[in-house]
Coordinates of C-alpha atoms in Angstrom, one line a residue:
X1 CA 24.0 -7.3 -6.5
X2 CA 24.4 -5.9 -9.8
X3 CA 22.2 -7.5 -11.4
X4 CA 19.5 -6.7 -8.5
X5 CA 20.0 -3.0 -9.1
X6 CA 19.4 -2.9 -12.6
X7 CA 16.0 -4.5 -12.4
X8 CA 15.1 -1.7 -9.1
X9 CA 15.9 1.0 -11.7
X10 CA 14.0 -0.9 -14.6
X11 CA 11.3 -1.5 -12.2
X12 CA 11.2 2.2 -11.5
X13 CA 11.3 3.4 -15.3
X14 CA 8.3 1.0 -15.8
X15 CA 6.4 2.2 -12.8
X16 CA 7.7 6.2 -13.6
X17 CA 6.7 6.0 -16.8
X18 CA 3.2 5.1 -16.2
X19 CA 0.6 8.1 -16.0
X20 CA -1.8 5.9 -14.7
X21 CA -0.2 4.3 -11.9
X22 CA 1.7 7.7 -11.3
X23 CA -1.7 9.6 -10.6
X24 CA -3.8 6.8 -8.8
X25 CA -0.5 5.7 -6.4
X26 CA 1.4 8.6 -6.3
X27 CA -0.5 12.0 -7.0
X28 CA -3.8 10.8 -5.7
X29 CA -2.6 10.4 -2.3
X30 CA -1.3 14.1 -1.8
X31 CA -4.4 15.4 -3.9
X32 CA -7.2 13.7 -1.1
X33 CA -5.3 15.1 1.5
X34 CA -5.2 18.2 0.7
X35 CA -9.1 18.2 0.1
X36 CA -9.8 16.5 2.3
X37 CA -7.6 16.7 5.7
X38 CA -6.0 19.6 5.3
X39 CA -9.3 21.5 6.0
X40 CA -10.0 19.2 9.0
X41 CA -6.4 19.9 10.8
X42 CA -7.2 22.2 13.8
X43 CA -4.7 21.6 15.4
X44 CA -1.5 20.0 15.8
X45 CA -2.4 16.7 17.0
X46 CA -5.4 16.5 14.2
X47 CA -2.7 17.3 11.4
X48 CA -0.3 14.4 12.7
X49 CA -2.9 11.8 12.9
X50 CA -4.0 13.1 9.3
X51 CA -0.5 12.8 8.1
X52 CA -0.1 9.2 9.8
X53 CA -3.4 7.8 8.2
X54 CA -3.0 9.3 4.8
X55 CA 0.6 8.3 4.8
X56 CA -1.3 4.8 5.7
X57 CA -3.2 5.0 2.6
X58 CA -0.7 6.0 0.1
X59 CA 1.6 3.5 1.0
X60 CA -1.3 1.2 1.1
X61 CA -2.1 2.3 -2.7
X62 CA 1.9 1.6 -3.8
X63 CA 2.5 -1.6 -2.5
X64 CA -0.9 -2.8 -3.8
X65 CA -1.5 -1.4 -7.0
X66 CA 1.9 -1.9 -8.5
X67 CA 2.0 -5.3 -7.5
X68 CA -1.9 -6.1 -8.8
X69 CA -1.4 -4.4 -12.1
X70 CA 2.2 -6.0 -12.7
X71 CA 1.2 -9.2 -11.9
X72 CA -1.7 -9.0 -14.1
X73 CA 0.2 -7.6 -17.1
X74 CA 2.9 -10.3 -16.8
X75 CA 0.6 -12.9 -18.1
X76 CA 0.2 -11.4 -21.8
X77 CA 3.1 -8.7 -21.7
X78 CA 6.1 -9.9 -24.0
X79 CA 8.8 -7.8 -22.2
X80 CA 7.6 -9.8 -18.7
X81 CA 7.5 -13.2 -20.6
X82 CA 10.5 -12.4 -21.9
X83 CA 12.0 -11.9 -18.5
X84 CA 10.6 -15.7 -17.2
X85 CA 13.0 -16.8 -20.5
X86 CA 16.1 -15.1 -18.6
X87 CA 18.5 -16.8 -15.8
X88 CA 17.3 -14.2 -13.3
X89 CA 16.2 -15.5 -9.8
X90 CA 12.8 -15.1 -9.3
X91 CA 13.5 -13.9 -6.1
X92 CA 15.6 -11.1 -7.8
X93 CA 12.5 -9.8 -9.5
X94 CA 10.2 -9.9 -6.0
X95 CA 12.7 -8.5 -4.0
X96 CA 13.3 -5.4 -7.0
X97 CA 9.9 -4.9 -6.9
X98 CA 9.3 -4.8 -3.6
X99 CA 12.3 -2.2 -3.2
X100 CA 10.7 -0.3 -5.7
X101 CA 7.3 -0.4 -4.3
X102 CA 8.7 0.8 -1.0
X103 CA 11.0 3.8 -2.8
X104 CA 7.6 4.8 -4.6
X105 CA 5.6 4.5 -1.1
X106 CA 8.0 6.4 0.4
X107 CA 7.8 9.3 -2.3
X108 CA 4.2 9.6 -1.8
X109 CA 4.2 9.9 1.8
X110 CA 6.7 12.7 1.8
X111 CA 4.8 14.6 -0.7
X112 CA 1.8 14.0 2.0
X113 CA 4.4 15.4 4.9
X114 CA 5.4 18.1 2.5
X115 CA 2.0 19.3 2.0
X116 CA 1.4 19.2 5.6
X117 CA 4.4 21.0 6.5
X118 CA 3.2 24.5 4.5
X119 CA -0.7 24.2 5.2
X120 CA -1.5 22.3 8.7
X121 CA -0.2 23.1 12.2
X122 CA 1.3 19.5 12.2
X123 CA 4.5 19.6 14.8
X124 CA 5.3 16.4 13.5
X125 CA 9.5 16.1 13.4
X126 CA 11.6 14.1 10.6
X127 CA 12.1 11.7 13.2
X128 CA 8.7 10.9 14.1
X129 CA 8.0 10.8 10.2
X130 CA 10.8 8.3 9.7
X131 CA 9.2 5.6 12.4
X132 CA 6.0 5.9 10.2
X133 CA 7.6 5.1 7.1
X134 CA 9.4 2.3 9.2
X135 CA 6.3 0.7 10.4
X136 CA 4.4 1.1 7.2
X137 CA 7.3 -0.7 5.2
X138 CA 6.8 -3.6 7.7
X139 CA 3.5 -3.8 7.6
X140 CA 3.3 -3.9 4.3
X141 CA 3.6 -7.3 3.5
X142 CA 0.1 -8.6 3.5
X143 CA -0.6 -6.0 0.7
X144 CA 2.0 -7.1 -1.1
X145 CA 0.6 -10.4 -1.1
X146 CA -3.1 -9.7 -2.0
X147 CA -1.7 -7.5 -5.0
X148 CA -0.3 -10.7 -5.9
X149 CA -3.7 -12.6 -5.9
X150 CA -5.9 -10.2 -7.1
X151 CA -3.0 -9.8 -10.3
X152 CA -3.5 -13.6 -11.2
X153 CA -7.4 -13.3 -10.6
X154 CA -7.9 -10.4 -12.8
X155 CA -6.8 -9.8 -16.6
X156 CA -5.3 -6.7 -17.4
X157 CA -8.6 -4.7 -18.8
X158 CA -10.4 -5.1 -15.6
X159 CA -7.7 -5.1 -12.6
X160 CA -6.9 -1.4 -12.7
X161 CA -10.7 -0.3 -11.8
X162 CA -11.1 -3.9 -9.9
X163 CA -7.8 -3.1 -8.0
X164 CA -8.3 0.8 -6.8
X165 CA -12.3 -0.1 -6.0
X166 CA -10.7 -2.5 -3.5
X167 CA -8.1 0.3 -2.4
X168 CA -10.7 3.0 -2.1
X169 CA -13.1 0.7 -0.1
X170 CA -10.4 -0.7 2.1
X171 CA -8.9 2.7 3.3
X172 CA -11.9 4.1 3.8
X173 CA -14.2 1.6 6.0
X174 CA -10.5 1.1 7.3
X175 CA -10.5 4.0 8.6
X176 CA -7.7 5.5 7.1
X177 CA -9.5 8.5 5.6
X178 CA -11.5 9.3 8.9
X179 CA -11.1 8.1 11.9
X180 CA -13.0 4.9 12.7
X181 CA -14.8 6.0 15.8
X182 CA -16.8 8.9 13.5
X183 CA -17.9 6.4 11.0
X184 CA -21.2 5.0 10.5
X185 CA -22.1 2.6 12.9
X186 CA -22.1 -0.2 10.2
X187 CA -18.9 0.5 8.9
X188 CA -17.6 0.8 12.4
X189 CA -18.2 -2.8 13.0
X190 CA -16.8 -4.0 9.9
X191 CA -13.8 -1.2 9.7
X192 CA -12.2 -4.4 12.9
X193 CA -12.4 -6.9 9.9
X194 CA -10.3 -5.1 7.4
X195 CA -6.4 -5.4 7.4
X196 CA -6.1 -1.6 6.4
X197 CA -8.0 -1.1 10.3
X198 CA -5.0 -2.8 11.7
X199 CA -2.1 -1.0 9.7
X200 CA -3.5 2.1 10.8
X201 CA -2.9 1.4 14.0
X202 CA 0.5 0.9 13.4
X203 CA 1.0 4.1 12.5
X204 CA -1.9 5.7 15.0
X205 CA -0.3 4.7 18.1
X206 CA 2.8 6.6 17.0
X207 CA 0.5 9.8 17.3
X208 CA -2.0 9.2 19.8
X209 CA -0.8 7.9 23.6
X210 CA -4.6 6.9 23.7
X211 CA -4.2 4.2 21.6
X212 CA -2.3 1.0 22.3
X213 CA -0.9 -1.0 19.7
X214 CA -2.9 -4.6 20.9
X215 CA -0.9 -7.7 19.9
X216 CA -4.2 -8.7 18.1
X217 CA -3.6 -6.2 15.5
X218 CA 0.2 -7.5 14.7
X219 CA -1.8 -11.4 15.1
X220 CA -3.9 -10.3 12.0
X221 CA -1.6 -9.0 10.0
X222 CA 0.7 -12.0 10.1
X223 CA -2.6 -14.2 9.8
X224 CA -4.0 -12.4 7.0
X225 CA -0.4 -12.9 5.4
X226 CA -1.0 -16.7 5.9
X227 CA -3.9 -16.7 4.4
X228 CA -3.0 -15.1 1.4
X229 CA 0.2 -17.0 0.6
X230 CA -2.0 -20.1 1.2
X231 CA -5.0 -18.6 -1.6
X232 CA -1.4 -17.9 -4.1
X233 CA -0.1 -21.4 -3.9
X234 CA -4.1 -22.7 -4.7
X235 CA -3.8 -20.3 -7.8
X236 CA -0.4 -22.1 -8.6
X237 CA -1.9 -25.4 -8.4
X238 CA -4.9 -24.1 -10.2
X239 CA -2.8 -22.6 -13.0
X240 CA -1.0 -25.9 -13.2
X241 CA -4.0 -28.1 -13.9
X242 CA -5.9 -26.0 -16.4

């Protein structure tokens, strides 16, 4: 246990410590919503379901990012090849980064709630706010993994703009920037496709009593988790023969 909590807090001071990774997961988050749903929340049902897909978005952006860049660095970064020399379980180093990764998601989505709180009509209580973060942390996984791929597929120079072009694109044919219904047509048939559609409705049947959250959408996730763990142990193999 010990040892597991000093690799959270060095897994914090890395991620803290980074400007880059500060603004693009944890800054940018708060700074699109205020431009760009703040102005849109009429009302108090409009603010919560802004608060719920941004939230979506930003904890989207945590759990991918930090695991796409890491993974990446780790291949040419002496303090992480250092770390591979230590006896430390490797599941001690997933699980502290995931921990982190969920502490850092968590930050940013209260700094969205925050800013909802002093500018929008949102109603939305603590409690409601918690079962958000609750879901989100679930659902999570899947971007967890594909950080993971996209880390080993990528070298260091090009996975930062590789890596938020796939975050930006995501949330927003995903829906989690606007609605999906008031997208373009196009992107309202692919927006089914993407995993970020599905997390949002994790989150968006929280809000809305409209909107049921299917069985399909929980089906994808876990599907699209399958998929990926099956693409990361063909990068093993991969990485074993070259």
């Amino acid at each position: 246990m010990k040892q597991m909590s000093s690799n959270i807090l060095l897994q914090l001071r890395i991620s803290l410590r980074d400007p880059g990774f500060m603004f693009t997961s944890i800054l940018l988050p708060a700074c699109l919503y205020w431009f760009f749903a703040v102005p849109e929340s009429g009302n108090s049902y409009i603010a919560n379901f802004l608060i719920a897909s941004f939230s979506a978005f930003a904890f989207f952006g945590v759990m991918f990012l930090q695991h796409a860049v890491h993974t990446s660095q780790e291949k040419h970064n002496p303090w992480s090849l250092y770390l591979q020399t230590l006896p430390i379980p490797k599941i001690t180093l997933f699980v502290s980064r995931f921990v982190t990764a969920v502490f850092l998601g968590s930050l940013s989505c209260v700094m969205i709630y925050g800013v909802a709180q002093f500018f929008t009509p949102s109603d939305m209580s603590l409690t409601l706010f918690t079962h958000i973060l609750f879901r989100l942390i679930l659902g999570s996984v899947p971007f967890l993994l594909m950080g993971l791929l996209v880390g080993r597929l990528f070298n260091p120079k090009s996975v930062v703009p590789t890596a938020n072009f796939i975050h930006l694109l995501f949330s927003f044919v995903g829906g989690l920037w606007k609605p999906p219904e008031i997208l373009p047509e196009m992107l309202q048939k692919i927006s089914p496709l993407l995993p970020t559609y599905h997390y949002g409705m994790l989150v968006w049947s929280l809000i809305s009593p409209e909107i049921l959250l299917q069985n399909s959408s929980l089906y994808y996730l876990f599907g699209f988790s399958g998929v990926l763990l099956v693409l990361l142990k063909l990068t093993d193999r991969l990485k074993k023969f070259s």
